[in-house]
Amino acid sequence: MPGSKGIDLNSFLKNPEVQKVTTPFTNDFQERLNFQPHACEVFNFPVTGLENDERYKFDIHPATKKALPHIIDNTVQRIIGIDPPDAVLTKEYTKQRNIGIVFSGGPAPGGHNVIAGLFDAMKKANPKNRLFGFILGPEGILENDAIELEKNMIDAHRNLGGFSMIKTGRTKIDTKEKMALARENCKKLNLDAIVVVGGDDSNTNAAFLAQELFNDGIQVIGVPKTIDGDIQVKDKNGKSLCAMSFGFHTAARAFALNINNLCSDSSSDVKYWHVCKVMGRVASHLALEVALQVHPNMCMIGEEMADYIDMERIEKAKASGVTDYTAFGMTLRHLSRVICNAIVRRAEMGKNYGVIVIPEGILEFINEIQIFIIKLNTIIAEYNQTHDTDFHSDFITLDDKLVYLRRLARFSRENKNFFIWNTRDDDLFSDIPAFFQEGLLTERDSHGNFQFSQVETEKVILGLVQSYLKIRQEQGRYKIGIKPDWFRKTLKREGFDPDYYGPVLFKNFNTDDPFLIAKDSLISIKTLNQELVREEFIGKNDDIPPVIQRVFLATIPKFKTQVHFYGYDGRGNDPTWFDCTYTYNLGLTVFSLIANNATGQMAAIKNLEKDMVDWEPIGIPIAPLMHLEERKGKLALVLERTVVDIDSPAFKVVEAMREKWLAANPGPDQFRRPGPIRFSGSSVDSKPLTLALNNLGRPQV
Ligand code: FBP
């Protein structure tokens, strides 16, 4: 068929060079499919066993003992190689098994390799073993929607990002009815074991499922997945068992590459502040890793803010004999001031541009917002429970929701025992911009979590920053510094004497300062005119000389921003070497746990922070890791999330470098180029920088 402009499209499409473009199989893709991750030494043995490791202890919550009696006494288990295995062990290890696997929660790079590792190990043990993948997450378990995963499907997804082979979802198996349905469907598939690859909530779910299916002899094994990096396990003495969940490294590297590109752009056209929000629903691990990878001018770490104490306010209050409780924890207003100060300082050094990294969950660490989130969570959960309906379907528009809240506030005036939403809450809430009110009222996810990714956090913060900068500008305390050379050259070119005009324009004219700063009083053309008239540089009816006007305008900053959200892109990235190897070994570990009859355990690799030769596959008991947390307005047993430790070496490095990376000085910016994710070769990343620094900077335990 002849194409347009005389091209024979049919034969053109058959051209091998054109086919290189039209096929999805790029060289990189092919290399990934062919890559065989190294297995930890122990997996080279014909059979693996488990050894209880009693060195690790946990503080067990009494509520967990009661809720999970079958698995609460589990201990850490080390995977050991056995050669030669005895006949009994071999028989048990190689017996034919059906295993189900499910992804739960957001995608994380490396998930396909968990499946590949498990598949390879189970087929090696017994080629008749069968692996079933539940489709679309835990919903697939409830719907009995599973497919048998065959070699060709697995081979087509090795070392690739996403969870596309079986998809994922956020359904929670959290009621008696759902548990019963899960049991029934596992039995229908004749499953010996089920593997839950998920975050804190999903591993919590895995523990409850393990308890529930214990007497049916169906084992449940969890796998620590989340780009947020907030599943990190230590025992009660601080001994690390799982330094990082999988997917974190890839996501952070993907964000870092993009943000580094913005650093180049920003320092080239020198007119934008790029505000980069990075995922991490609660913890700021991703923001911290990105900061180490890129050295942005500013990086906010939520956990640091929660810990903030305003000493000045405390001292002031102490002097007048009172305690200022509001001085603990950073407020939104204070945060905006911190950002403004940094922007102003860079502007004075001629840098009216830069890059800021903000963690998605930053608001969780701001006192006043956290209180709103908890209160609204409770109100929504209570409403749903009392009315057996859905708050968001009953109150569709923001106005409807606000009217309901106002009603609660009125109710609180008449009922002293009702304090969840009073008139003060309502007044404070009314002061918040509508888009943010809407954000705070968004639907919670199936686990009752606040969906930070749906809220334009950066817009809230930027709104405050913008208004404060305006105030500073009106006070004459936000100026762009001018290079003395440029000032002299510009005036001389127009036949004006810089030494004559300098003192009237700048407050530091005859100093050695690297940048000239316009006087505080010069905030507009009008004030400039008044100053020049007052100092008798021009007459009352004269115009300001154009060159003076031009120089003056160059001192007036415009705060222009570009806002970016990094999350879904990095979450879908193809995994780094670290995540490929880590997850493949997690898959192998899962099989060892199953083949040795473990249940209620989470597969993990100890010593991730060290070189791969030191990695140790283990099983971590999930039940002892649980604690009570507010979910859907009620206390529930959940796996504890790990937030950034502000005493950790990695955080301390960022803290120590903050001033240097801000580069509010005449020198160059300190941006670091992490480069693209390389899968092989000398520049391949062996591990997250956070892990490397924490390993280097801590006494070994
Ligand atoms: P998981 O905890 O399930 O791994 O998901 C984490 C995450 O990527 C967060 O960083 C983000 O806030 C959230 O998922 C976004 O969720 P959704 O995919 O529902 O928009």
Short mmCIF file of C-alpha atoms in Angstrom, two decimals, residues 296-662:
data_model
loop_
_atom_site.label_atom_id
_atom_site.label_comp_id
_atom_site.label_asym_id
_atom_site.label_seq_id
_atom_site.Cartn_x
_atom_site.Cartn_y
_atom_site.Cartn_z
CA PRO A 296 19.60 20.22 46.26
CA ASN A 297 19.71 23.74 47.67
CA MET A 298 17.11 22.81 50.25
CA CYS A 299 15.62 19.58 51.49
CA MET A 300 12.99 19.46 54.18
CA ILE A 301 12.92 16.33 56.34
CA GLY A 302 9.60 15.90 58.13
CA GLU A 303 11.02 14.01 61.10
CA GLU A 304 13.35 16.89 61.88
CA MET A 305 10.44 19.27 62.03
CA ALA A 306 8.51 17.21 64.52
CA ASP A 307 11.55 17.42 66.75
CA TYR A 308 11.97 21.15 66.37
CA ILE A 309 12.04 23.28 69.50
CA ASP A 310 11.92 27.06 69.25
CA MET A 311 14.44 27.92 71.98
CA GLU A 312 13.98 31.65 71.54
CA ARG A 313 10.28 31.38 72.33
CA ILE A 314 10.92 29.10 75.24
CA GLU A 315 13.44 31.49 76.76
CA LYS A 316 11.12 34.45 76.23
CA ALA A 317 8.23 32.65 77.87
CA LYS A 318 10.47 31.48 80.73
CA ALA A 319 11.52 35.06 81.41
CA SER A 320 7.89 35.95 81.98
CA GLY A 321 7.36 32.86 84.13
CA VAL A 322 5.22 30.81 81.73
CA THR A 323 5.67 27.75 79.54
CA ASP A 324 5.09 28.21 75.83
CA TYR A 325 3.72 24.87 74.66
CA THR A 326 3.43 26.12 71.10
CA ALA A 327 7.23 26.31 70.89
CA PHE A 328 7.46 22.55 70.42
CA GLY A 329 7.21 21.17 66.91
CA MET A 330 7.35 23.24 63.75
CA THR A 331 4.29 25.08 62.52
CA LEU A 332 3.42 25.69 58.88
CA ARG A 333 4.16 29.37 59.39
CA HIS A 334 7.60 28.64 60.81
CA LEU A 335 8.38 26.24 57.98
CA SER A 336 7.52 28.92 55.44
CA ARG A 337 9.84 31.34 57.25
CA VAL A 338 12.71 28.85 57.10
CA ILE A 339 12.23 28.45 53.35
CA CYS A 340 11.90 32.21 52.83
CA ASN A 341 15.10 32.96 54.70
CA ALA A 342 17.01 30.57 52.47
CA ILE A 343 15.48 32.08 49.32
CA VAL A 344 16.32 35.60 50.47
CA ARG A 345 19.89 34.67 51.34
CA ARG A 346 20.49 33.11 47.92
CA ALA A 347 18.91 36.10 46.17
CA GLU A 348 21.37 38.41 47.93
CA MET A 349 24.15 36.33 46.38
CA GLY A 350 22.61 36.85 42.95
CA LYS A 351 20.95 33.41 42.91
CA ASN A 352 17.25 33.96 42.49
CA TYR A 353 16.73 30.32 41.58
CA GLY A 354 17.23 26.91 43.10
CA VAL A 355 15.86 23.47 43.83
CA ILE A 356 13.87 22.46 46.92
CA VAL A 357 12.96 18.88 47.81
CA ILE A 358 9.87 18.37 49.94
CA PRO A 359 8.74 14.97 51.20
CA GLU A 360 5.17 14.06 50.30
CA GLY A 361 4.29 13.40 53.95
CA ILE A 362 5.76 16.60 55.36
CA LEU A 363 2.40 17.78 56.67
CA GLU A 364 2.20 14.70 58.88
CA PHE A 365 5.00 16.27 60.91
CA ILE A 366 3.44 19.72 61.22
CA ASN A 367 1.61 19.87 64.52
CA GLU A 368 -1.54 21.70 63.54
CA ILE A 369 -2.06 19.66 60.38
CA GLN A 370 -1.47 16.34 62.11
CA ILE A 371 -4.19 17.21 64.59
CA PHE A 372 -6.63 17.99 61.77
CA ILE A 373 -5.77 14.72 60.01
CA ILE A 374 -6.39 12.66 63.16
CA LYS A 375 -9.62 14.49 63.99
CA LEU A 376 -11.00 14.20 60.46
CA ASN A 377 -9.98 10.51 60.24
CA THR A 378 -11.99 9.87 63.39
CA ILE A 379 -14.99 11.90 62.27
CA ILE A 380 -15.14 10.13 58.90
CA ALA A 381 -14.66 6.67 60.41
CA GLU A 382 -17.30 7.30 63.09
CA TYR A 383 -19.75 8.66 60.57
CA ASN A 384 -19.34 5.58 58.35
CA GLN A 385 -19.77 3.25 61.27
CA THR A 386 -22.79 4.98 62.83
CA HIS A 387 -24.65 5.46 59.58
CA ASP A 388 -23.39 2.30 57.85
CA THR A 389 -22.77 4.40 54.77
CA ASP A 390 -19.96 6.38 53.18
CA PHE A 391 -19.14 9.91 54.31
CA HIS A 392 -17.84 10.87 50.88
CA SER A 393 -20.93 9.66 49.04
CA ASP A 394 -23.24 11.41 51.51
CA PHE A 395 -21.32 14.70 51.39
CA ILE A 396 -20.18 15.05 47.83
CA THR A 397 -19.10 18.68 47.60
CA LEU A 398 -16.69 20.51 49.87
CA ASP A 399 -19.52 22.77 50.99
CA ASP A 400 -21.59 19.76 52.07
CA LYS A 401 -18.65 18.51 54.13
CA LEU A 402 -18.04 21.92 55.70
CA VAL A 403 -21.71 22.25 56.63
CA TYR A 404 -21.50 18.87 58.39
CA LEU A 405 -18.37 19.95 60.29
CA ARG A 406 -20.07 23.19 61.33
CA ARG A 407 -22.97 21.15 62.63
CA LEU A 408 -20.53 19.11 64.74
CA ALA A 409 -18.97 22.30 66.10
CA ARG A 410 -22.41 23.59 67.13
CA PHE A 411 -23.16 20.23 68.71
CA SER A 412 -19.95 20.46 70.75
CA ARG A 413 -21.16 23.72 72.32
CA GLU A 414 -24.22 22.03 73.70
CA ASN A 415 -22.53 18.73 74.62
CA LYS A 416 -19.50 19.04 76.85
CA ASN A 417 -18.51 15.42 76.26
CA PHE A 418 -18.16 15.91 72.52
CA PHE A 419 -14.74 17.38 71.87
CA ILE A 420 -13.57 15.91 68.59
CA TRP A 421 -14.61 19.01 66.59
CA ASN A 422 -15.26 22.26 68.43
CA THR A 423 -15.83 25.83 67.28
CA ARG A 424 -12.13 26.61 67.52
CA ASP A 425 -11.32 23.69 65.20
CA ASP A 426 -13.99 24.90 62.84
CA ASP A 427 -12.67 28.47 62.86
CA LEU A 428 -9.09 27.35 62.27
CA PHE A 429 -10.24 25.04 59.49
CA SER A 430 -12.14 27.90 57.81
CA ASP A 431 -8.88 29.87 57.58
CA ILE A 432 -7.33 27.18 55.36
CA PRO A 433 -7.57 27.65 51.57
CA ALA A 434 -10.40 25.66 49.97
CA PHE A 435 -8.15 23.36 47.92
CA PHE A 436 -6.33 22.35 51.09
CA GLN A 437 -9.57 21.85 53.04
CA GLU A 438 -10.61 19.58 50.19
CA GLY A 439 -7.27 17.76 50.42
CA LEU A 440 -7.60 17.18 54.14
CA LEU A 441 -11.07 15.80 53.60
CA THR A 442 -10.13 13.42 50.76
CA GLU A 443 -11.20 9.82 50.97
CA ARG A 444 -8.89 7.68 53.16
CA ASP A 445 -7.43 4.54 51.55
CA SER A 446 -8.73 1.07 52.41
CA HIS A 447 -6.39 0.92 55.42
CA GLY A 448 -7.72 4.22 56.75
CA ASN A 449 -4.50 6.03 55.81
CA PHE A 450 -4.55 9.67 54.84
CA GLN A 451 -3.70 9.89 51.12
CA PHE A 452 -0.91 12.45 51.06
CA SER A 453 -0.31 11.90 47.36
CA GLN A 454 -3.73 13.44 46.66
CA VAL A 455 -2.97 16.68 48.49
CA GLU A 456 -1.07 19.52 46.91
CA THR A 457 1.23 19.90 49.90
CA GLU A 458 3.66 22.02 47.97
CA LYS A 459 0.92 24.47 47.04
CA VAL A 460 0.04 24.96 50.70
CA ILE A 461 3.63 25.64 51.65
CA LEU A 462 4.32 27.78 48.59
CA GLY A 463 1.25 29.92 49.28
CA LEU A 464 2.68 30.83 52.69
CA VAL A 465 6.19 31.29 51.29
CA GLN A 466 4.88 33.63 48.61
CA SER A 467 2.97 35.81 51.06
CA TYR A 468 5.89 36.02 53.44
CA LEU A 469 8.30 36.91 50.63
CA LYS A 470 5.91 39.68 49.64
CA ILE A 471 6.03 41.05 53.17
CA ARG A 472 9.85 40.87 53.15
CA GLN A 473 9.90 42.60 49.79
CA GLU A 474 7.67 45.39 51.09
CA GLN A 475 10.01 45.75 54.07
CA GLY A 476 12.91 46.03 51.63
CA ARG A 477 14.46 42.81 52.94
CA TYR A 478 14.27 40.66 49.83
CA LYS A 479 16.66 41.87 47.15
CA ILE A 480 18.77 40.45 44.39
CA GLY A 481 22.44 41.11 44.92
CA ILE A 482 24.21 42.91 42.09
CA LYS A 483 27.80 42.19 41.08
CA PRO A 484 29.87 45.38 41.62
CA ASP A 485 31.64 44.86 38.25
CA TRP A 486 28.38 44.67 36.38
CA PHE A 487 27.14 47.83 38.11
CA ARG A 488 30.29 49.77 37.25
CA LYS A 489 30.40 48.55 33.66
CA THR A 490 26.72 49.29 33.05
CA LEU A 491 26.87 52.82 34.41
CA LYS A 492 30.14 53.68 32.68
CA ARG A 493 28.79 52.44 29.34
CA GLU A 494 26.02 55.03 29.63
CA GLY A 495 28.42 57.79 30.77
CA PHE A 496 27.34 57.73 34.44
CA ASP A 497 29.71 57.69 37.39
CA PRO A 498 29.21 54.50 39.46
CA ASP A 499 30.97 56.02 42.47
CA TYR A 500 28.53 58.89 42.46
CA TYR A 501 25.34 56.78 42.18
CA GLY A 502 26.53 53.71 44.15
CA PRO A 503 26.04 55.12 47.67
CA VAL A 504 22.53 56.30 46.96
CA LEU A 505 21.44 52.94 45.58
CA PHE A 506 23.23 50.39 47.76
CA LYS A 507 23.60 49.98 51.48
CA ASN A 508 27.01 48.31 51.21
CA PHE A 509 28.55 50.22 48.32
CA ASN A 510 32.00 50.91 49.65
CA THR A 511 32.65 47.53 51.17
CA ASP A 512 34.35 44.35 50.04
CA ASP A 513 31.04 42.50 49.86
CA PRO A 514 30.83 40.33 46.75
CA PHE A 515 27.32 41.59 45.95
CA LEU A 516 25.75 45.04 46.22
CA ILE A 517 22.45 45.10 48.10
CA ALA A 518 19.93 47.86 47.39
CA LYS A 519 18.92 50.00 50.36
CA ASP A 520 15.93 48.70 52.34
CA SER A 521 14.00 51.87 51.57
CA LEU A 522 14.19 51.29 47.79
CA ILE A 523 11.26 49.00 47.14
CA SER A 524 9.66 50.56 44.05
CA ILE A 525 10.27 53.06 41.28
CA LYS A 526 8.35 55.56 43.40
CA THR A 527 10.61 55.11 46.44
CA LEU A 528 13.67 55.24 44.18
CA ASN A 529 12.44 58.51 42.74
CA GLN A 530 11.85 59.94 46.22
CA GLU A 531 15.36 58.92 47.33
CA LEU A 532 17.04 60.44 44.26
CA VAL A 533 15.10 63.70 44.73
CA ARG A 534 15.80 63.81 48.47
CA GLU A 535 19.52 63.25 47.88
CA GLU A 536 19.38 65.87 45.08
CA PHE A 537 20.54 63.50 42.37
CA ILE A 538 17.59 64.58 40.24
CA GLY A 539 15.10 67.44 40.37
CA LYS A 540 11.49 66.99 41.54
CA ASN A 541 10.12 66.89 37.99
CA ASP A 542 13.02 64.99 36.40
CA ASP A 543 12.80 61.42 35.17
CA ILE A 544 15.03 58.75 36.71
CA PRO A 545 17.92 58.13 34.29
CA PRO A 546 17.04 54.91 32.38
CA VAL A 547 20.31 53.17 33.33
CA ILE A 548 19.68 53.81 37.05
CA GLN A 549 16.15 52.51 36.62
CA ARG A 550 17.51 49.40 34.89
CA VAL A 551 20.01 48.69 37.64
CA PHE A 552 17.35 49.23 40.26
CA LEU A 553 14.92 46.83 38.55
CA ALA A 554 17.64 44.18 38.50
CA THR A 555 17.61 44.27 42.33
CA ILE A 556 13.88 43.49 42.54
CA PRO A 557 13.27 39.73 42.71
CA LYS A 558 10.43 37.89 41.08
CA PHE A 559 9.72 34.61 42.85
CA LYS A 560 8.85 32.22 40.03
CA THR A 561 8.28 28.56 40.75
CA GLN A 562 7.83 25.32 38.87
CA VAL A 563 6.25 22.55 40.86
CA HIS A 564 6.97 18.85 40.24
CA PHE A 565 5.73 15.65 41.80
CA TYR A 566 7.99 12.61 41.71
CA GLY A 567 6.28 9.42 42.71
CA TYR A 568 4.45 7.28 40.22
CA ASP A 569 7.31 7.62 37.69
CA GLY A 570 9.97 6.26 40.06
CA ARG A 571 7.63 3.61 41.36
CA GLY A 572 7.35 2.21 37.84
CA ASN A 573 11.04 2.39 37.01
CA ASP A 574 12.98 -0.74 36.08
CA PRO A 575 14.88 -1.87 39.18
CA THR A 576 18.49 -1.03 39.93
CA TRP A 577 21.05 -3.81 40.22
CA PHE A 578 20.57 -3.59 44.00
CA ASP A 579 16.79 -4.04 43.83
CA CYS A 580 17.04 -6.80 41.17
CA THR A 581 19.45 -8.80 43.27
CA TYR A 582 17.76 -8.06 46.58
CA THR A 583 14.31 -9.11 45.36
CA TYR A 584 15.50 -12.23 43.56
CA ASN A 585 17.07 -13.36 46.85
CA LEU A 586 13.87 -12.45 48.71
CA GLY A 587 12.05 -14.84 46.38
CA LEU A 588 14.57 -17.60 47.10
CA THR A 589 14.21 -16.88 50.84
CA VAL A 590 10.42 -17.14 50.62
CA PHE A 591 10.71 -20.64 49.23
CA SER A 592 13.17 -21.71 51.94
CA LEU A 593 10.73 -20.49 54.60
CA ILE A 594 7.81 -22.29 53.00
CA ALA A 595 9.75 -25.51 52.40
CA ASN A 596 10.69 -25.51 56.08
CA ASN A 597 7.11 -25.00 57.27
CA ALA A 598 7.43 -21.42 58.49
CA THR A 599 4.35 -19.21 58.74
CA GLY A 600 3.72 -15.65 59.98
CA GLN A 601 7.29 -14.79 58.96
CA MET A 602 8.57 -12.05 56.70
CA ALA A 603 11.33 -12.92 54.25
CA ALA A 604 14.29 -10.56 54.61
CA ILE A 605 17.94 -10.14 53.81
CA LYS A 606 20.13 -9.18 56.73
CA ASN A 607 23.26 -7.06 56.12
CA LEU A 608 21.82 -5.30 53.07
CA GLU A 609 23.93 -2.33 54.08
CA LYS A 610 27.07 -4.40 53.45
CA ASP A 611 28.48 -5.95 50.30
CA MET A 612 26.44 -8.70 48.72
CA VAL A 613 28.83 -11.41 49.89
CA ASP A 614 27.75 -10.61 53.46
CA TRP A 615 24.00 -10.76 52.80
CA GLU A 616 22.15 -13.25 55.00
CA PRO A 617 18.67 -14.50 54.11
CA ILE A 618 16.42 -14.72 57.17
CA GLY A 619 12.81 -14.97 58.30
CA ILE A 620 11.57 -12.26 60.68
CA PRO A 621 8.56 -12.95 62.90
CA ILE A 622 5.86 -10.39 61.97
CA ALA A 623 3.67 -10.58 65.09
CA PRO A 624 6.27 -9.24 67.56
CA LEU A 625 6.75 -6.17 65.35
CA MET A 626 3.18 -4.98 65.85
CA HIS A 627 2.06 -2.07 67.95
CA LEU A 628 -1.19 -0.17 68.47
CA GLU A 629 -1.85 2.71 66.08
CA GLU A 630 -4.82 4.87 65.19
CA ARG A 631 -6.51 3.56 62.03
CA LYS A 632 -9.92 4.63 60.78
CA GLY A 633 -10.42 6.45 64.06
CA LYS A 634 -9.67 3.38 66.20
CA LEU A 635 -6.61 1.79 67.73
CA ALA A 636 -5.48 -1.19 65.66
CA LEU A 637 -2.54 -3.59 65.76
CA VAL A 638 -0.23 -2.79 62.87
CA LEU A 639 3.37 -3.24 61.88
CA GLU A 640 5.30 -0.23 63.10
CA ARG A 641 6.57 2.09 60.36
CA THR A 642 10.12 3.35 60.64
CA VAL A 643 10.61 7.05 60.09
CA VAL A 644 13.91 8.85 59.52
CA ASP A 645 16.14 8.69 62.58
CA ILE A 646 17.48 12.19 62.98
CA ASP A 647 20.42 10.81 64.92
CA SER A 648 21.39 8.52 62.04
CA PRO A 649 24.69 9.15 60.26
CA ALA A 650 22.85 9.65 56.93
CA PHE A 651 20.68 12.41 58.36
CA LYS A 652 23.64 13.98 60.15
CA VAL A 653 25.50 14.22 56.83
CA VAL A 654 22.59 16.05 55.20
CA GLU A 655 22.29 18.31 58.23
CA ALA A 656 26.01 19.07 58.19
CA MET A 657 26.01 19.80 54.45
CA ARG A 658 22.84 21.88 54.43
CA GLU A 659 24.58 25.26 54.49
CA LYS A 660 27.06 24.22 51.82
CA TRP A 661 24.35 22.84 49.53
CA LEU A 662 22.24 25.97 50.01
#
